[in-house]
PDB file of C-alpha atoms and ligand atoms in Angstrom:
ATOM      1  CA  MET A  13      67.203  89.809 -19.114  1.00  0.00           C
ATOM      2  CA  SER A  14      65.522  93.049 -20.209  1.00  0.00           C
ATOM      3  CA  LYS A  15      65.866  96.103 -17.992  1.00  0.00           C
ATOM      4  CA  PRO A  16      62.836  97.837 -16.443  1.00  0.00           C
ATOM      5  CA  ARG A  17      61.701 100.632 -18.786  1.00  0.00           C
ATOM      6  CA  VAL A  18      61.546 103.891 -16.843  1.00  0.00           C
ATOM      7  CA  ALA A  19      60.090 107.313 -17.683  1.00  0.00           C
ATOM      8  CA  VAL A  20      60.438 110.604 -15.821  1.00  0.00           C
ATOM      9  CA  ILE A  21      57.531 113.079 -15.785  1.00  0.00           C
ATOM     10  CA  GLY A  22      58.657 116.612 -14.949  1.00  0.00           C
ATOM     11  CA  ALA A  23      62.051 116.032 -16.531  1.00  0.00           C
ATOM     12  CA  GLY A  24      62.656 119.766 -16.999  1.00  0.00           C
ATOM     13  CA  GLY A  25      62.469 120.497 -13.274  1.00  0.00           C
ATOM     14  CA  ARG A  26      65.046 120.515 -10.499  1.00  0.00           C
ATOM     15  CA  MET A  27      64.192 117.018  -9.267  1.00  0.00           C
ATOM     16  CA  GLY A  28      63.161 115.639 -12.651  1.00  0.00           C
ATOM     17  CA  ALA A  29      66.485 116.545 -14.278  1.00  0.00           C
ATOM     18  CA  GLU A  30      68.350 114.882 -11.419  1.00  0.00           C
ATOM     19  CA  ALA A  31      66.141 111.792 -11.724  1.00  0.00           C
ATOM     20  CA  VAL A  32      66.828 111.556 -15.467  1.00  0.00           C
ATOM     21  CA  ARG A  33      70.569 111.556 -14.725  1.00  0.00           C
ATOM     22  CA  ALA A  34      70.161 108.975 -11.952  1.00  0.00           C
ATOM     23  CA  VAL A  35      68.128 106.570 -14.093  1.00  0.00           C
ATOM     24  CA  GLU A  36      70.500 106.997 -17.052  1.00  0.00           C
ATOM     25  CA  SER A  37      73.447 106.207 -14.774  1.00  0.00           C
ATOM     26  CA  ALA A  38      71.837 103.087 -13.321  1.00  0.00           C
ATOM     27  CA  GLU A  39      73.079 100.059 -15.250  1.00  0.00           C
ATOM     28  CA  ASP A  40      70.053  97.952 -14.342  1.00  0.00           C
ATOM     29  CA  LEU A  41      67.450 100.496 -15.608  1.00  0.00           C
ATOM     30  CA  GLU A  42      66.567 101.883 -19.016  1.00  0.00           C
ATOM     31  CA  LEU A  43      65.304 105.468 -19.461  1.00  0.00           C
ATOM     32  CA  VAL A  44      62.717 105.363 -22.248  1.00  0.00           C
ATOM     33  CA  ALA A  45      60.996 108.769 -21.901  1.00  0.00           C
ATOM     34  CA  ALA A  46      61.563 112.157 -20.268  1.00  0.00           C
ATOM     35  CA  LEU A  47      58.410 114.287 -20.307  1.00  0.00           C
ATOM     36  CA  GLY A  48      58.367 118.026 -19.726  1.00  0.00           C
ATOM     37  CA  ARG A  49      55.502 120.520 -19.470  1.00  0.00           C
ATOM     38  CA  GLY A  50      53.263 120.275 -22.539  1.00  0.00           C
ATOM     39  CA  ASP A  51      54.348 116.761 -23.548  1.00  0.00           C
ATOM     40  CA  SER A  52      51.503 114.290 -24.065  1.00  0.00           C
ATOM     41  CA  LEU A  53      51.172 111.493 -21.539  1.00  0.00           C
ATOM     42  CA  ASP A  54      50.603 109.184 -24.525  1.00  0.00           C
ATOM     43  CA  ALA A  55      54.390 109.312 -24.938  1.00  0.00           C
ATOM     44  CA  LEU A  56      54.562 106.995 -21.906  1.00  0.00           C
ATOM     45  CA  THR A  57      52.573 104.228 -23.555  1.00  0.00           C
ATOM     46  CA  GLY A  58      54.230 104.971 -26.891  1.00  0.00           C
ATOM     47  CA  ALA A  59      57.653 104.398 -25.334  1.00  0.00           C
ATOM     48  CA  GLY A  60      56.513 101.256 -23.529  1.00  0.00           C
ATOM     49  CA  ALA A  61      57.262 102.713 -20.104  1.00  0.00           C
ATOM     50  CA  GLU A  62      56.739 100.240 -17.249  1.00  0.00           C
ATOM     51  CA  ILE A  63      57.562 102.621 -14.402  1.00  0.00           C
ATOM     52  CA  ALA A  64      57.060 106.401 -14.249  1.00  0.00           C
ATOM     53  CA  VAL A  65      58.821 108.708 -11.808  1.00  0.00           C
ATOM     54  CA  GLU A  66      56.481 111.644 -11.145  1.00  0.00           C
ATOM     55  CA  LEU A  67      58.162 114.919 -10.098  1.00  0.00           C
ATOM     56  CA  THR A  68      55.984 117.799 -11.248  1.00  0.00           C
ATOM     57  CA  HIS A  69      53.642 120.051  -9.295  1.00  0.00           C
ATOM     58  CA  PRO A  70      50.724 119.498  -6.898  1.00  0.00           C
ATOM     59  CA  ASP A  71      48.375 120.784  -9.646  1.00  0.00           C
ATOM     60  CA  SER A  72      49.620 118.204 -12.180  1.00  0.00           C
ATOM     61  CA  VAL A  73      50.363 115.107 -10.185  1.00  0.00           C
ATOM     62  CA  MET A  74      46.847 113.692  -9.907  1.00  0.00           C
ATOM     63  CA  GLU A  75      46.197 113.620 -13.657  1.00  0.00           C
ATOM     64  CA  ASN A  76      49.587 112.056 -14.306  1.00  0.00           C
ATOM     65  CA  VAL A  77      49.220 109.329 -11.700  1.00  0.00           C
ATOM     66  CA  GLU A  78      45.671 108.537 -12.852  1.00  0.00           C
ATOM     67  CA  PHE A  79      46.911 108.139 -16.426  1.00  0.00           C
ATOM     68  CA  CYS A  80      49.672 105.789 -15.303  1.00  0.00           C
ATOM     69  CA  VAL A  81      47.382 103.645 -13.166  1.00  0.00           C
ATOM     70  CA  ARG A  82      44.761 103.368 -15.923  1.00  0.00           C
ATOM     71  CA  ASN A  83      47.523 102.223 -18.292  1.00  0.00           C
ATOM     72  CA  GLY A  84      49.155  99.762 -15.882  1.00  0.00           C
ATOM     73  CA  ILE A  85      52.307 101.856 -15.462  1.00  0.00           C
ATOM     74  CA  HIS A  86      53.819 101.655 -11.971  1.00  0.00           C
ATOM     75  CA  CYS A  87      54.390 105.058 -10.419  1.00  0.00           C
ATOM     76  CA  VAL A  88      57.060 106.412  -8.079  1.00  0.00           C
ATOM     77  CA  VAL A  89      55.755 109.764  -6.913  1.00  0.00           C
ATOM     78  CA  GLY A  90      57.724 112.494  -5.149  1.00  0.00           C
ATOM     79  CA  THR A  91      55.368 115.358  -5.885  1.00  0.00           C
ATOM     80  CA  THR A  92      53.573 116.823  -2.902  1.00  0.00           C
ATOM     81  CA  GLY A  93      49.938 117.824  -2.432  1.00  0.00           C
ATOM     82  CA  TRP A  94      48.440 114.501  -1.356  1.00  0.00           C
ATOM     83  CA  THR A  95      45.252 115.362   0.524  1.00  0.00           C
ATOM     84  CA  ASP A  96      43.033 112.685   2.064  1.00  0.00           C
ATOM     85  CA  GLU A  97      40.579 113.216  -0.812  1.00  0.00           C
ATOM     86  CA  ARG A  98      43.259 112.601  -3.436  1.00  0.00           C
ATOM     87  CA  LEU A  99      44.474 109.486  -1.674  1.00  0.00           C
ATOM     88  CA  ALA A 100      40.891 108.206  -1.497  1.00  0.00           C
ATOM     89  CA  THR A 101      40.459 108.761  -5.250  1.00  0.00           C
ATOM     90  CA  LEU A 102      43.660 106.845  -5.924  1.00  0.00           C
ATOM     91  CA  ARG A 103      42.617 103.990  -3.629  1.00  0.00           C
ATOM     92  CA  GLU A 104      39.366 103.689  -5.562  1.00  0.00           C
ATOM     93  CA  LEU A 105      41.226 103.645  -8.863  1.00  0.00           C
ATOM     94  CA  LEU A 106      43.908 101.075  -8.056  1.00  0.00           C
ATOM     95  CA  PRO A 107      41.736  97.920  -7.870  1.00  0.00           C
ATOM     96  CA  GLY A 108      40.747  98.588 -11.503  1.00  0.00           C
ATOM     97  CA  SER A 109      44.395  98.027 -12.419  1.00  0.00           C
ATOM     98  CA  PRO A 110      45.447  94.994 -10.383  1.00  0.00           C
ATOM     99  CA  GLY A 111      49.182  94.483 -10.201  1.00  0.00           C
ATOM    100  CA  THR A 112      49.981  98.173 -10.636  1.00  0.00           C
ATOM    101  CA  GLY A 113      51.962  99.779  -7.836  1.00  0.00           C
ATOM    102  CA  VAL A 114      52.107 103.407  -6.725  1.00  0.00           C
ATOM    103  CA  LEU A 115      54.705 104.636  -4.242  1.00  0.00           C
ATOM    104  CA  ILE A 116      54.076 108.104  -2.837  1.00  0.00           C
ATOM    105  CA  ALA A 117      57.161 109.247  -0.959  1.00  0.00           C
ATOM    106  CA  PRO A 118      56.865 112.572   0.884  1.00  0.00           C
ATOM    107  CA  ASN A 119      60.663 112.467   1.035  1.00  0.00           C
ATOM    108  CA  PHE A 120      63.147 110.210  -0.780  1.00  0.00           C
ATOM    109  CA  GLY A 121      66.021 111.191   1.547  1.00  0.00           C
ATOM    110  CA  ILE A 122      67.023 108.286   3.792  1.00  0.00           C
ATOM    111  CA  GLY A 123      67.873 110.741   6.577  1.00  0.00           C
ATOM    112  CA  ALA A 124      64.495 112.422   6.235  1.00  0.00           C
ATOM    113  CA  VAL A 125      62.736 109.062   6.487  1.00  0.00           C
ATOM    114  CA  LEU A 126      64.766 108.324   9.634  1.00  0.00           C
ATOM    115  CA  THR A 127      63.897 111.773  11.025  1.00  0.00           C
ATOM    116  CA  MET A 128      60.221 110.911  10.720  1.00  0.00           C
ATOM    117  CA  ARG A 129      60.756 107.552  12.417  1.00  0.00           C
ATOM    118  CA  PHE A 130      62.802 109.062  15.281  1.00  0.00           C
ATOM    119  CA  ALA A 131      60.214 111.827  15.743  1.00  0.00           C
ATOM    120  CA  GLN A 132      57.474 109.196  15.962  1.00  0.00           C
ATOM    121  CA  GLN A 133      59.479 107.363  18.641  1.00  0.00           C
ATOM    122  CA  ALA A 134      60.170 110.526  20.664  1.00  0.00           C
ATOM    123  CA  ALA A 135      56.656 111.940  20.422  1.00  0.00           C
ATOM    124  CA  ARG A 136      55.154 110.440  23.562  1.00  0.00           C
ATOM    125  CA  PHE A 137      58.051 111.373  25.853  1.00  0.00           C
ATOM    126  CA  PHE A 138      57.799 115.182  25.582  1.00  0.00           C
ATOM    127  CA  GLU A 139      55.195 117.727  26.587  1.00  0.00           C
ATOM    128  CA  SER A 140      55.804 120.039  23.621  1.00  0.00           C
ATOM    129  CA  VAL A 141      56.676 119.579  19.962  1.00  0.00           C
ATOM    130  CA  GLU A 142      56.958 121.894  16.965  1.00  0.00           C
ATOM    131  CA  VAL A 143      58.167 121.268  13.399  1.00  0.00           C
ATOM    132  CA  VAL A 144      60.215 123.812  11.433  1.00  0.00           C
ATOM    133  CA  GLU A 145      60.824 123.141   7.744  1.00  0.00           C
ATOM    134  CA  LEU A 146      63.231 125.306   5.739  1.00  0.00           C
ATOM    135  CA  HIS A 147      63.336 125.340   1.927  1.00  0.00           C
ATOM    136  CA  HIS A 148      64.449 127.268  -1.164  1.00  0.00           C
ATOM    137  CA  PRO A 149      62.069 130.101  -2.126  1.00  0.00           C
ATOM    138  CA  ASN A 150      61.033 128.445  -5.424  1.00  0.00           C
ATOM    139  CA  LYS A 151      59.114 125.766  -3.607  1.00  0.00           C
ATOM    140  CA  ALA A 152      55.435 125.775  -4.627  1.00  0.00           C
ATOM    141  CA  ASP A 153      53.829 124.503  -1.450  1.00  0.00           C
ATOM    142  CA  ALA A 154      53.919 125.195   2.278  1.00  0.00           C
ATOM    143  CA  PRO A 155      54.238 123.478   4.590  1.00  0.00           C
ATOM    144  CA  SER A 156      56.354 120.820   2.922  1.00  0.00           C
ATOM    145  CA  GLY A 157      54.851 117.387   2.402  1.00  0.00           C
ATOM    146  CA  THR A 158      57.537 116.017   4.703  1.00  0.00           C
ATOM    147  CA  ALA A 159      56.674 118.434   7.513  1.00  0.00           C
ATOM    148  CA  ALA A 160      52.966 117.697   7.201  1.00  0.00           C
ATOM    149  CA  ARG A 161      53.649 113.953   7.297  1.00  0.00           C
ATOM    150  CA  THR A 162      56.036 114.321  10.249  1.00  0.00           C
ATOM    151  CA  ALA A 163      53.422 116.268  12.209  1.00  0.00           C
ATOM    152  CA  GLN A 164      50.728 113.696  11.397  1.00  0.00           C
ATOM    153  CA  LEU A 165      52.945 110.831  12.563  1.00  0.00           C
ATOM    154  CA  ILE A 166      53.829 112.678  15.773  1.00  0.00           C
ATOM    155  CA  ALA A 167      50.185 113.498  16.457  1.00  0.00           C
ATOM    156  CA  ALA A 168      49.129 109.878  15.892  1.00  0.00           C
ATOM    157  CA  ALA A 169      51.871 108.591  18.213  1.00  0.00           C
ATOM    158  CA  ARG A 170      50.848 111.062  20.929  1.00  0.00           C
ATOM    159  CA  GLU A 171      47.206 110.145  20.612  1.00  0.00           C
ATOM    160  CA  GLU A 172      47.988 106.436  20.802  1.00  0.00           C
ATOM    161  CA  ALA A 173      50.016 107.045  23.971  1.00  0.00           C
ATOM    162  CA  GLY A 174      47.209 109.107  25.506  1.00  0.00           C
ATOM    163  CA  CYS A 175      49.233 112.360  25.616  1.00  0.00           C
ATOM    164  CA  PRO A 176      47.170 115.475  26.373  1.00  0.00           C
ATOM    165  CA  PRO A 177      47.196 118.469  23.990  1.00  0.00           C
ATOM    166  CA  GLN A 178      50.450 120.357  24.363  1.00  0.00           C
ATOM    167  CA  PRO A 179      50.527 123.517  26.477  1.00  0.00           C
ATOM    168  CA  ASP A 180      50.188 126.872  24.722  1.00  0.00           C
ATOM    169  CA  ALA A 181      48.843 129.838  26.649  1.00  0.00           C
ATOM    170  CA  THR A 182      48.920 132.214  23.660  1.00  0.00           C
ATOM    171  CA  SER A 183      45.883 134.448  23.940  1.00  0.00           C
ATOM    172  CA  THR A 184      46.806 137.042  21.309  1.00  0.00           C
ATOM    173  CA  ALA A 185      48.989 136.603  18.228  1.00  0.00           C
ATOM    174  CA  LEU A 186      49.531 138.000  14.778  1.00  0.00           C
ATOM    175  CA  GLU A 187      47.940 135.633  12.276  1.00  0.00           C
ATOM    176  CA  GLY A 188      50.481 132.981  11.340  1.00  0.00           C
ATOM    177  CA  ALA A 189      52.780 133.659  14.264  1.00  0.00           C
ATOM    178  CA  ARG A 190      52.187 130.194  15.725  1.00  0.00           C
ATOM    179  CA  GLY A 191      52.533 128.452  12.359  1.00  0.00           C
ATOM    180  CA  ALA A 192      50.069 126.062  10.761  1.00  0.00           C
ATOM    181  CA  ASP A 193      48.189 123.604  12.950  1.00  0.00           C
ATOM    182  CA  VAL A 194      48.659 120.058  11.600  1.00  0.00           C
ATOM    183  CA  ASP A 195      46.691 117.697  13.836  1.00  0.00           C
ATOM    184  CA  GLY A 196      47.568 119.869  16.834  1.00  0.00           C
ATOM    185  CA  VAL A 197      51.286 120.166  16.011  1.00  0.00           C
ATOM    186  CA  PRO A 198      52.511 123.666  15.023  1.00  0.00           C
ATOM    187  CA  VAL A 199      54.398 123.592  11.712  1.00  0.00           C
ATOM    188  CA  HIS A 200      56.512 126.578  10.601  1.00  0.00           C
ATOM    189  CA  ALA A 201      57.750 127.113   7.028  1.00  0.00           C
ATOM    190  CA  VAL A 202      60.879 129.164   6.218  1.00  0.00           C
ATOM    191  CA  ARG A 203      61.662 130.108   2.595  1.00  0.00           C
ATOM    192  CA  LEU A 204      65.208 131.358   2.126  1.00  0.00           C
ATOM    193  CA  ARG A 205      67.563 131.704  -0.852  1.00  0.00           C
ATOM    194  CA  GLY A 206      70.505 129.357  -0.401  1.00  0.00           C
ATOM    195  CA  LEU A 207      68.516 126.584   1.254  1.00  0.00           C
ATOM    196  CA  VAL A 208      67.667 123.260  -0.391  1.00  0.00           C
ATOM    197  CA  ALA A 209      65.481 121.135   1.945  1.00  0.00           C
ATOM    198  CA  HIS A 210      65.829 121.035   5.732  1.00  0.00           C
ATOM    199  CA  GLN A 211      63.715 120.165   8.737  1.00  0.00           C
ATOM    200  CA  GLU A 212      63.948 120.439  12.503  1.00  0.00           C
ATOM    201  CA  VAL A 213      61.665 118.694  14.940  1.00  0.00           C
ATOM    202  CA  LEU A 214      61.848 120.334  18.365  1.00  0.00           C
ATOM    203  CA  PHE A 215      60.728 118.395  21.434  1.00  0.00           C
ATOM    204  CA  GLY A 216      60.520 120.080  24.826  1.00  0.00           C
ATOM    205  CA  GLY A 217      60.190 118.605  28.307  1.00  0.00           C
ATOM    206  CA  GLU A 218      60.961 119.877  31.796  1.00  0.00           C
ATOM    207  CA  GLY A 219      64.501 121.278  31.597  1.00  0.00           C
ATOM    208  CA  GLU A 220      65.431 119.602  28.314  1.00  0.00           C
ATOM    209  CA  ILE A 221      65.116 120.017  24.569  1.00  0.00           C
ATOM    210  CA  LEU A 222      65.612 117.346  21.923  1.00  0.00           C
ATOM    211  CA  THR A 223      66.232 118.596  18.369  1.00  0.00           C
ATOM    212  CA  ILE A 224      66.135 116.210  15.415  1.00  0.00           C
ATOM    213  CA  ARG A 225      67.473 117.913  12.305  1.00  0.00           C
ATOM    214  CA  HIS A 226      67.890 116.743   8.735  1.00  0.00           C
ATOM    215  CA  ASP A 227      69.562 118.629   5.870  1.00  0.00           C
ATOM    216  CA  SER A 228      69.406 117.783   2.184  1.00  0.00           C
ATOM    217  CA  MET A 229      72.424 119.687   0.842  1.00  0.00           C
ATOM    218  CA  ASN A 230      71.582 118.930  -2.798  1.00  0.00           C
ATOM    219  CA  ARG A 231      68.996 117.006  -4.845  1.00  0.00           C
ATOM    220  CA  GLY A 232      71.407 114.120  -5.336  1.00  0.00           C
ATOM    221  CA  SER A 233      70.477 113.277  -1.744  1.00  0.00           C
ATOM    222  CA  PHE A 234      67.046 112.126  -2.945  1.00  0.00           C
ATOM    223  CA  MET A 235      68.271 109.866  -5.750  1.00  0.00           C
ATOM    224  CA  PRO A 236      69.145 106.663  -3.847  1.00  0.00           C
ATOM    225  CA  GLY A 237      65.563 106.770  -2.553  1.00  0.00           C
ATOM    226  CA  VAL A 238      64.124 107.396  -6.023  1.00  0.00           C
ATOM    227  CA  LEU A 239      66.087 104.451  -7.451  1.00  0.00           C
ATOM    228  CA  LEU A 240      65.076 102.233  -4.540  1.00  0.00           C
ATOM    229  CA  GLY A 241      61.442 103.071  -5.266  1.00  0.00           C
ATOM    230  CA  VAL A 242      61.888 102.351  -8.977  1.00  0.00           C
ATOM    231  CA  ARG A 243      63.535  98.989  -8.260  1.00  0.00           C
ATOM    232  CA  ARG A 244      60.884  97.884  -5.772  1.00  0.00           C
ATOM    233  CA  ILE A 245      57.580  99.251  -7.066  1.00  0.00           C
ATOM    234  CA  ALA A 246      56.790  96.484  -9.574  1.00  0.00           C
ATOM    235  CA  GLN A 247      56.769  93.975  -6.695  1.00  0.00           C
ATOM    236  CA  SER A 248      54.456  96.175  -4.575  1.00  0.00           C
ATOM    237  CA  PRO A 249      51.012  96.383  -6.159  1.00  0.00           C
ATOM    238  CA  GLY A 250      48.555  98.883  -4.704  1.00  0.00           C
ATOM    239  CA  LEU A 251      49.394 102.052  -2.789  1.00  0.00           C
ATOM    240  CA  THR A 252      52.531 102.373  -0.684  1.00  0.00           C
ATOM    241  CA  PHE A 253      52.745 105.657   1.236  1.00  0.00           C
ATOM    242  CA  GLY A 254      56.247 106.430   2.471  1.00  0.00           C
ATOM    243  CA  LEU A 255      59.665 105.097   1.448  1.00  0.00           C
ATOM    244  CA  GLU A 256      60.036 103.541   4.918  1.00  0.00           C
ATOM    245  CA  HIS A 257      58.014 100.578   3.625  1.00  0.00           C
ATOM    246  CA  PHE A 258      60.881  99.744   1.265  1.00  0.00           C
ATOM    247  CA  LEU A 259      63.550 100.129   3.958  1.00  0.00           C
ATOM    248  CA  ASP A 260      64.187  97.576   6.686  1.00  0.00           C
ATOM    249  CA  LEU A 261      64.092 100.180   9.476  1.00  0.00           C
ATOM    250  CA  ASP A 262      63.657  97.615  12.242  1.00  0.00           C
ATOM    251  CA  GLY A 263      66.358  95.257  10.965  1.00  0.00           C
TER     252      GLY A 263
HETATM  253  N1  NDP B  22      59.700 113.423  -2.353  1.00  0.00           N
HETATM  254  C1  NDP B  22      60.864 114.063  -2.373  1.00  0.00           C
HETATM  255  O1  NDP B  22      61.875 113.593  -1.832  1.00  0.00           O
HETATM  256  C2  NDP B  22      60.956 115.386  -3.037  1.00  0.00           C
HETATM  257  C3  NDP B  22      59.830 115.932  -3.561  1.00  0.00           C
HETATM  258  N2  NDP B  22      59.889 117.126  -4.185  1.00  0.00           N
HETATM  259  C4  NDP B  22      58.638 117.576  -4.766  1.00  0.00           C
HETATM  260  O2  NDP B  22      58.701 117.321  -6.165  1.00  0.00           O
HETATM  261  C5  NDP B  22      57.942 118.310  -6.866  1.00  0.00           C
HETATM  262  C6  NDP B  22      58.835 118.982  -7.910  1.00  0.00           C
HETATM  263  O3  NDP B  22      59.842 119.697  -7.237  1.00  0.00           O
HETATM  264  P1  NDP B  22      60.945 120.496  -8.065  1.00  0.00           P
HETATM  265  O4  NDP B  22      61.633 119.597  -9.005  1.00  0.00           O
HETATM  266  O5  NDP B  22      61.745 121.249  -7.073  1.00  0.00           O
HETATM  267  O6  NDP B  22      60.022 121.503  -8.883  1.00  0.00           O
HETATM  268  P2  NDP B  22      60.338 122.235 -10.285  1.00  0.00           P
HETATM  269  O7  NDP B  22      59.365 123.358 -10.402  1.00  0.00           O
HETATM  270  O8  NDP B  22      61.791 122.518 -10.390  1.00  0.00           O
HETATM  271  O9  NDP B  22      60.003 121.110 -11.364  1.00  0.00           O
HETATM  272  C7  NDP B  22      58.728 120.695 -11.709  1.00  0.00           C
HETATM  273  C8  NDP B  22      58.738 120.502 -13.213  1.00  0.00           C
HETATM  274  O10 NDP B  22      57.543 119.848 -13.595  1.00  0.00           O
HETATM  275  C9  NDP B  22      57.038 120.528 -14.754  1.00  0.00           C
HETATM  276  N3  NDP B  22      55.631 120.210 -14.867  1.00  0.00           N
HETATM  277  C10 NDP B  22      54.574 120.724 -14.225  1.00  0.00           C
HETATM  278  N4  NDP B  22      53.460 120.123 -14.616  1.00  0.00           N
HETATM  279  C11 NDP B  22      53.825 119.184 -15.537  1.00  0.00           C
HETATM  280  C12 NDP B  22      53.134 118.225 -16.302  1.00  0.00           C
HETATM  281  N5  NDP B  22      51.801 118.109 -16.222  1.00  0.00           N
HETATM  282  N6  NDP B  22      53.843 117.417 -17.141  1.00  0.00           N
HETATM  283  C13 NDP B  22      55.172 117.517 -17.239  1.00  0.00           C
HETATM  284  N7  NDP B  22      55.890 118.425 -16.544  1.00  0.00           N
HETATM  285  C14 NDP B  22      55.219 119.229 -15.698  1.00  0.00           C
HETATM  286  C15 NDP B  22      57.360 121.966 -14.488  1.00  0.00           C
HETATM  287  O11 NDP B  22      57.251 122.735 -15.665  1.00  0.00           O
HETATM  288  P3  NDP B  22      57.055 124.347 -15.554  1.00  0.00           P
HETATM  289  O12 NDP B  22      58.340 124.853 -14.978  1.00  0.00           O
HETATM  290  O13 NDP B  22      56.755 124.758 -16.941  1.00  0.00           O
HETATM  291  O14 NDP B  22      55.909 124.568 -14.594  1.00  0.00           O
HETATM  292  C16 NDP B  22      58.795 121.833 -13.983  1.00  0.00           C
HETATM  293  O15 NDP B  22      59.714 121.700 -15.036  1.00  0.00           O
HETATM  294  C17 NDP B  22      57.406 119.255  -5.793  1.00  0.00           C
HETATM  295  O16 NDP B  22      56.105 118.850  -5.414  1.00  0.00           O
HETATM  296  C18 NDP B  22      58.358 119.039  -4.640  1.00  0.00           C
HETATM  297  O17 NDP B  22      57.796 119.356  -3.397  1.00  0.00           O
HETATM  298  C19 NDP B  22      61.044 117.824  -4.310  1.00  0.00           C
HETATM  299  C20 NDP B  22      62.189 117.347  -3.774  1.00  0.00           C
HETATM  300  C21 NDP B  22      62.251 116.077  -3.092  1.00  0.00           C
HETATM  301  O1  LIG B  23      60.114 121.040  -2.860  1.00  0.00           O
HETATM  302  C1  LIG B  23      61.131 120.544  -2.324  1.00  0.00           C
HETATM  303  O2  LIG B  23      62.266 120.988  -2.507  1.00  0.00           O
HETATM  304  C2  LIG B  23      60.955 119.372  -1.442  1.00  0.00           C
HETATM  305  N1  LIG B  23      59.768 118.850  -1.349  1.00  0.00           N
HETATM  306  C3  LIG B  23      59.401 117.726  -0.557  1.00  0.00           C
HETATM  307  C4  LIG B  23      58.455 118.145   0.536  1.00  0.00           C
HETATM  308  O3  LIG B  23      57.613 119.036   0.327  1.00  0.00           O
HETATM  309  O4  LIG B  23      58.506 117.559   1.624  1.00  0.00           O
HETATM  310  C5  LIG B  23      60.602 116.969  -0.046  1.00  0.00           C
HETATM  311  C6  LIG B  23      61.754 117.834   0.353  1.00  0.00           C
HETATM  312  O5  LIG B  23      61.412 118.539   1.502  1.00  0.00           O
HETATM  313  C7  LIG B  23      62.127 118.793  -0.764  1.00  0.00           C
END
């Protein structure tokens, strides 16, 4: 049986280079193209790619994913920058290419996916919650896609449970001191040499604190998730947002 033909877009980057190695090492997959900055997307169709792994930059991702969808190439996307408007554009595009699947994974790390799930579960039990994400200083965006998604999931869980807004009596502050407001959840971004990708979710109640922390120590930590996405995407037409949909978290 022929192996799925996989391409990596952003192959010259930190994640892209790791993904190239991971796909090359996977016996059940074939790497047919590795595109860097300046390479034409036509190389994907030229190489007969069936699945593209997209790991570039928030400014590039939309064009790349649109090209793939229009050409019936399944997409496994790790790049951040997915606003509601961009997701709406993609949702409009996908029916024109029935059978094509797009996975957008804010984080491919299994532990990071579990962090989001545990934070969702804890959200309604605590009065206060803040998210702190910590990354290497070469990261293009802030807050991280993972932190934004975590905060959105927490906020939705709190709203569903009827939780009131969390207490915060701050009446004066330097701009930025209370972080970014994501659906009512403060999100703080640290950029520090030596870090890779880390996140803490802090929950506070009367007399107790619950901290959920995840650390990606290297980019290899994301590769089992990338390969899972690659292996599953052809059987998942349409848009899948979050790797949790390919994991049996309730099993
Ligand atoms: N979902 C997840 O689990 C993870 C997601 N990420 C996300 O993945 C993205 C990439 O991260 P990272 O690898 O650290 O970033 P890097 O800057 O190391 O790599 C991005 C690469 O993409 C290249 N690039 C940019 N635009 C294009 C394009 N149109 N075509 C081909 N190549 C292009 C860049 O080239 P140049 O250098 O010339 O700009 C660079 O080589 C980020 O959005 C990051 O947040 C990162 C880690 C995990
Ligand atoms: O840029 C990174 O490094 C990472 N980006 C993703 C994000 O923004 O959430 C995933 C992970 O945090 C690493």
